[in-house]
PDB file of C-alpha atoms in Angstrom:
ATOM      1  CA  UNK Q   1      68.696   0.250 -15.546  1.00 74.00           C
ATOM      2  CA  UNK Q   2      66.018   1.910 -17.370  1.00 80.00           C
ATOM      3  CA  UNK Q   3      64.521  -1.364 -18.852  1.00 82.00           C
ATOM      4  CA  UNK Q   4      64.331  -2.580 -15.425  1.00 84.00           C
ATOM      5  CA  UNK Q   5      62.123   0.440 -14.323  1.00 86.00           C
ATOM      6  CA  UNK Q   6      59.849  -0.266 -17.653  1.00 87.00           C
ATOM      7  CA  UNK Q   7      59.424  -3.682 -17.123  1.00 87.00           C
ATOM      8  CA  UNK Q   8      58.811  -2.748 -13.595  1.00 88.00           C
ATOM      9  CA  UNK Q   9      56.344  -0.401 -14.149  1.00 89.00           C
ATOM     10  CA  UNK Q  10      55.102  -3.138 -16.721  1.00 89.00           C
ATOM     11  CA  UNK Q  11      54.660  -5.299 -14.270  1.00 89.00           C
ATOM     12  CA  UNK Q  12      52.967  -3.141 -11.596  1.00 91.00           C
ATOM     13  CA  UNK Q  13      50.507  -2.360 -14.399  1.00 90.00           C
ATOM     14  CA  UNK Q  14      49.751  -5.681 -15.494  1.00 91.00           C
ATOM     15  CA  UNK Q  15      48.792  -6.392 -11.831  1.00 92.00           C
ATOM     16  CA  UNK Q  16      46.595  -3.460 -11.390  1.00 92.00           C
ATOM     17  CA  UNK Q  17      45.175  -4.723 -14.482  1.00 92.00           C
ATOM     18  CA  UNK Q  18      44.762  -8.225 -12.934  1.00 93.00           C
ATOM     19  CA  UNK Q  19      43.317  -6.922  -9.887  1.00 93.00           C
ATOM     20  CA  UNK Q  20      40.673  -5.125 -11.231  1.00 93.00           C
ATOM     21  CA  UNK Q  21      39.866  -7.743 -13.061  1.00 94.00           C
ATOM     22  CA  UNK Q  22      39.838 -10.160 -10.182  1.00 94.00           C
ATOM     23  CA  UNK Q  23      37.771  -7.531  -8.455  1.00 94.00           C
ATOM     24  CA  UNK Q  24      35.330  -7.338 -11.266  1.00 94.00           C
ATOM     25  CA  UNK Q  25      34.941 -10.938 -11.486  1.00 93.00           C
ATOM     26  CA  UNK Q  26      34.236 -11.225  -8.179  1.00 94.00           C
ATOM     27  CA  UNK Q  27      31.650  -8.421  -7.917  1.00 92.00           C
ATOM     28  CA  UNK Q  28      29.778 -10.195 -10.691  1.00 91.00           C
ATOM     29  CA  UNK Q  29      29.903 -13.826  -8.749  1.00 92.00           C
ATOM     30  CA  UNK Q  30      28.286 -11.759  -5.925  1.00 91.00           C
ATOM     31  CA  UNK Q  31      25.688 -10.306  -8.211  1.00 88.00           C
ATOM     32  CA  UNK Q  32      24.906 -13.661  -9.281  1.00 87.00           C
ATOM     33  CA  UNK Q  33      24.554 -15.568  -5.935  1.00 87.00           C
ATOM     34  CA  UNK Q  34      22.257 -12.184  -4.873  1.00 82.00           C
ATOM     35  CA  UNK Q  35      20.348 -13.443  -7.690  1.00 80.00           C
ATOM     36  CA  UNK Q  36      19.888 -16.893  -7.176  1.00 81.00           C
ATOM     37  CA  UNK Q  37      18.839 -16.370  -3.500  1.00 79.00           C
ATOM     38  CA  UNK Q  38      15.974 -13.582  -4.730  1.00 75.00           C
ATOM     39  CA  UNK Q  39      14.850 -15.970  -7.360  1.00 76.00           C
ATOM     40  CA  UNK Q  40      14.746 -18.870  -4.979  1.00 75.00           C
ATOM     41  CA  UNK Q  41      12.285 -16.543  -2.246  1.00 70.00           C
ATOM     42  CA  UNK Q  42      10.069 -16.179  -5.735  1.00 69.00           C
ATOM     43  CA  UNK Q  43       7.354 -19.251  -5.749  1.00 64.00           C
ATOM     44  CA  UNK Q  44       4.473 -19.882  -8.133  1.00 62.00           C
ATOM     45  CA  UNK Q  45       1.672 -21.194  -5.887  1.00 61.00           C
ATOM     46  CA  UNK Q  46      -0.964 -21.459  -7.896  1.00 58.00           C
ATOM     47  CA  UNK Q  47      -1.490 -20.944 -12.046  1.00 58.00           C
ATOM     48  CA  UNK Q  48      -5.130 -20.317 -13.324  1.00 52.00           C
ATOM     49  CA  UNK Q  49      -7.119 -18.884 -16.169  1.00 52.00           C
ATOM     50  CA  UNK Q  50      -7.407 -14.546 -15.876  1.00 52.00           C
ATOM     51  CA  UNK Q  51     -11.005 -15.109 -15.644  1.00 49.00           C
ATOM     52  CA  UNK Q  52     -11.324 -16.965 -12.190  1.00 54.00           C
ATOM     53  CA  UNK Q  53      -8.445 -14.730 -11.240  1.00 57.00           C
ATOM     54  CA  UNK Q  54     -10.527 -11.428 -12.327  1.00 57.00           C
ATOM     55  CA  UNK Q  55     -13.548 -13.374 -10.587  1.00 59.00           C
ATOM     56  CA  UNK Q  56     -11.616 -14.157  -7.253  1.00 66.00           C
ATOM     57  CA  UNK Q  57     -10.063 -10.336  -7.336  1.00 72.00           C
ATOM     58  CA  UNK Q  58     -13.826  -8.606  -7.642  1.00 75.00           C
ATOM     59  CA  UNK Q  59     -14.936 -11.012  -5.235  1.00 83.00           C
ATOM     60  CA  UNK Q  60     -11.881  -9.710  -2.920  1.00 82.00           C
ATOM     61  CA  UNK Q  61     -12.868  -6.076  -4.027  1.00 83.00           C
ATOM     62  CA  UNK Q  62     -16.356  -6.241  -2.811  1.00 89.00           C
ATOM     63  CA  UNK Q  63     -15.275  -8.065   0.497  1.00 90.00           C
ATOM     64  CA  UNK Q  64     -13.086  -5.321   1.380  1.00 89.00           C
ATOM     65  CA  UNK Q  65     -15.971  -2.352   0.469  1.00 90.00           C
ATOM     66  CA  UNK Q  66     -18.465  -4.482   2.594  1.00 91.00           C
ATOM     67  CA  UNK Q  67     -16.336  -4.526   5.553  1.00 91.00           C
ATOM     68  CA  UNK Q  68     -14.954  -1.260   5.558  1.00 90.00           C
ATOM     69  CA  UNK Q  69     -18.603  -0.546   5.377  1.00 90.00           C
ATOM     70  CA  UNK Q  70     -20.130  -2.702   8.258  1.00 89.00           C
ATOM     71  CA  UNK Q  71     -17.436  -1.743  10.558  1.00 88.00           C
ATOM     72  CA  UNK Q  72     -17.897   2.236  10.233  1.00 86.00           C
ATOM     73  CA  UNK Q  73     -14.950   2.394  11.865  1.00 89.00           C
ATOM     74  CA  UNK Q  74     -11.442   0.038  10.874  1.00 92.00           C
ATOM     75  CA  UNK Q  75      -8.216  -0.117  12.058  1.00 93.00           C
ATOM     76  CA  UNK Q  76      -5.983   0.452   8.953  1.00 92.00           C
ATOM     77  CA  UNK Q  77      -3.581  -2.162  10.010  1.00 92.00           C
ATOM     78  CA  UNK Q  78      -6.503  -4.716  11.395  1.00 93.00           C
ATOM     79  CA  UNK Q  79      -7.864  -4.287   7.806  1.00 91.00           C
ATOM     80  CA  UNK Q  80      -4.615  -4.973   6.351  1.00 91.00           C
ATOM     81  CA  UNK Q  81      -4.449  -8.303   8.166  1.00 92.00           C
ATOM     82  CA  UNK Q  82      -7.797  -9.366   7.636  1.00 91.00           C
ATOM     83  CA  UNK Q  83      -6.918  -8.842   3.667  1.00 90.00           C
ATOM     84  CA  UNK Q  84      -3.371 -10.345   3.664  1.00 90.00           C
ATOM     85  CA  UNK Q  85      -2.260  -7.224   2.874  1.00 90.00           C
ATOM     86  CA  UNK Q  86       0.961  -4.730   4.085  1.00 92.00           C
ATOM     87  CA  UNK Q  87      -0.548  -1.804   6.149  1.00 89.00           C
ATOM     88  CA  UNK Q  88       0.576   0.320   2.662  1.00 92.00           C
ATOM     89  CA  UNK Q  89      -1.194  -1.644   0.386  1.00 91.00           C
ATOM     90  CA  UNK Q  90      -4.548  -0.686   2.646  1.00 91.00           C
ATOM     91  CA  UNK Q  91      -3.710   2.702   3.042  1.00 91.00           C
ATOM     92  CA  UNK Q  92      -3.093   2.403  -1.109  1.00 92.00           C
ATOM     93  CA  UNK Q  93      -6.389   0.557  -1.772  1.00 91.00           C
ATOM     94  CA  UNK Q  94      -8.781   3.399   0.702  1.00 91.00           C
ATOM     95  CA  UNK Q  95      -7.280   5.986  -1.141  1.00 92.00           C
ATOM     96  CA  UNK Q  96      -7.931   4.139  -4.692  1.00 92.00           C
ATOM     97  CA  UNK Q  97     -11.647   3.673  -3.574  1.00 91.00           C
ATOM     98  CA  UNK Q  98     -11.733   7.853  -1.838  1.00 91.00           C
ATOM     99  CA  UNK Q  99     -10.618   8.566  -5.224  1.00 92.00           C
ATOM    100  CA  UNK Q 100     -13.139   6.792  -7.260  1.00 91.00           C
ATOM    101  CA  UNK Q 101     -15.949   8.022  -5.530  1.00 90.00           C
ATOM    102  CA  UNK Q 102     -17.004   4.484  -4.042  1.00 90.00           C
ATOM    103  CA  UNK Q 103     -16.758   5.072  -0.207  1.00 91.00           C
ATOM    104  CA  UNK Q 104     -16.332   7.996   1.620  1.00 90.00           C
ATOM    105  CA  UNK Q 105     -14.200   9.112   5.204  1.00 89.00           C
ATOM    106  CA  UNK Q 106     -11.647   9.737   6.913  1.00 88.00           C
ATOM    107  CA  UNK Q 107      -8.287   8.673   7.969  1.00 87.00           C
ATOM    108  CA  UNK Q 108      -7.504   9.659  11.720  1.00 86.00           C
ATOM    109  CA  UNK Q 109      -4.070  10.564  12.989  1.00 86.00           C
ATOM    110  CA  UNK Q 110      -4.359   7.116  14.855  1.00 89.00           C
ATOM    111  CA  UNK Q 111      -4.553   4.635  11.973  1.00 88.00           C
ATOM    112  CA  UNK Q 112      -8.049   4.256  11.683  1.00 90.00           C
ATOM    113  CA  UNK Q 113     -10.748   4.977   8.579  1.00 91.00           C
ATOM    114  CA  UNK Q 114     -13.635   6.359   9.729  1.00 88.00           C
ATOM    115  CA  UNK Q 115     -16.765   5.166   6.817  1.00 90.00           C
ATOM    116  CA  UNK Q 116     -18.885   8.341   6.334  1.00 87.00           C
ATOM    117  CA  UNK Q 117     -22.071   7.572   4.595  1.00 87.00           C
ATOM    118  CA  UNK Q 118     -23.369  10.156   1.474  1.00 88.00           C
ATOM    119  CA  UNK Q 119     -26.681  10.729   4.477  1.00 88.00           C
ATOM    120  CA  UNK Q 120     -24.187  11.422   7.060  1.00 86.00           C
ATOM    121  CA  UNK Q 121     -22.115  13.977   4.469  1.00 85.00           C
ATOM    122  CA  UNK Q 122     -25.179  15.520   3.510  1.00 89.00           C
ATOM    123  CA  UNK Q 123     -26.358  16.641   7.087  1.00 87.00           C
ATOM    124  CA  UNK Q 124     -23.145  17.643   7.953  1.00 85.00           C
ATOM    125  CA  UNK Q 125     -22.733  19.964   5.087  1.00 87.00           C
ATOM    126  CA  UNK Q 126     -26.222  21.143   5.923  1.00 90.00           C
ATOM    127  CA  UNK Q 127     -24.985  22.129   9.084  1.00 87.00           C
ATOM    128  CA  UNK Q 128     -22.716  23.933   7.991  1.00 88.00           C
ATOM    129  CA  UNK Q 129     -24.350  25.713   5.362  1.00 91.00           C
ATOM    130  CA  UNK Q 130     -27.070  26.677   8.113  1.00 90.00           C
ATOM    131  CA  UNK Q 131     -24.382  28.172  10.419  1.00 87.00           C
ATOM    132  CA  UNK Q 132     -22.642  29.801   7.841  1.00 84.00           C
ATOM    133  CA  UNK Q 133     -19.028  30.390   9.590  1.00 87.00           C
ATOM    134  CA  UNK Q 134     -18.310  27.335  11.994  1.00 85.00           C
ATOM    135  CA  UNK Q 135     -15.335  26.326  14.174  1.00 87.00           C
ATOM    136  CA  UNK Q 136     -13.320  23.177  13.993  1.00 86.00           C
ATOM    137  CA  UNK Q 137     -14.734  22.686  17.636  1.00 89.00           C
ATOM    138  CA  UNK Q 138     -18.310  22.923  16.751  1.00 87.00           C
ATOM    139  CA  UNK Q 139     -17.804  20.903  13.580  1.00 82.00           C
ATOM    140  CA  UNK Q 140     -16.258  18.353  15.284  1.00 80.00           C
ATOM    141  CA  UNK Q 141     -19.366  18.424  18.222  1.00 85.00           C
ATOM    142  CA  UNK Q 142     -21.995  18.388  15.108  1.00 80.00           C
ATOM    143  CA  UNK Q 143     -19.983  15.424  13.472  1.00 77.00           C
ATOM    144  CA  UNK Q 144     -19.842  13.180  16.793  1.00 77.00           C
ATOM    145  CA  UNK Q 145     -23.510  13.870  16.664  1.00 78.00           C
ATOM    146  CA  UNK Q 146     -24.847  12.976  13.121  1.00 72.00           C
ATOM    147  CA  UNK Q 147     -22.320  10.310  12.623  1.00 73.00           C
ATOM    148  CA  UNK Q 148     -22.750   6.882  13.994  1.00 70.00           C
ATOM    149  CA  UNK Q 149     -19.556   4.640  14.875  1.00 67.00           C
ATOM    150  CA  UNK Q 150     -21.153   1.966  15.417  1.00 69.00           C
ATOM    151  CA  UNK Q 151     -21.037  -1.085  12.946  1.00 64.00           C
ATOM    152  CA  UNK Q 152     -23.893  -1.406  10.770  1.00 59.00           C
ATOM    153  CA  UNK Q 153     -24.887  -4.677   8.698  1.00 55.00           C
ATOM    154  CA  UNK Q 154     -24.394  -4.653   4.988  1.00 48.00           C
ATOM    155  CA  UNK Q 155     -25.367  -7.425   3.004  1.00 49.00           C
ATOM    156  CA  UNK Q 156     -23.070  -7.769  -0.125  1.00 48.00           C
ATOM    157  CA  UNK Q 157     -23.930  -3.567  -1.851  1.00 48.00           C
ATOM    158  CA  UNK Q 158     -22.713  -3.921  -5.188  1.00 46.00           C
ATOM    159  CA  UNK Q 159     -19.623  -1.767  -5.985  1.00 43.00           C
ATOM    160  CA  UNK Q 160     -20.716   0.160  -8.814  1.00 42.00           C
TER     161      UNK Q 160
END
């Protein structure tokens, strides 16, 4: 009887081990199929040399900056669509341009970027210095007078 019990336990253990192996194999197969699906989604559309790509990236960069400067007030979603970017990529690029000092401006709570020229920034700073303590409402009112919100024409401004 004990032999039968041991044999049954051994068989049960073997069955569990086989089941574990089967589950692991099925998991590997699912992961491989998922990998193949992802691999199929990637396509190489163009190949070229890095020099051409670098020139193209520089041109896109210059067009991106000029578009912002010309538009003055630009909806971030429209900016992203214009340059075939995701909205988050456009926001990241704006933050990088702001951090690098290439452009200056603010992103408002409605998803718009307002480009502010150096002269406009100086005028606002001068107002604050002259007045001393300024309320937010006064600053908003004066900034709306100083900062032009209409688009202006900028012809291929070189980006530092």
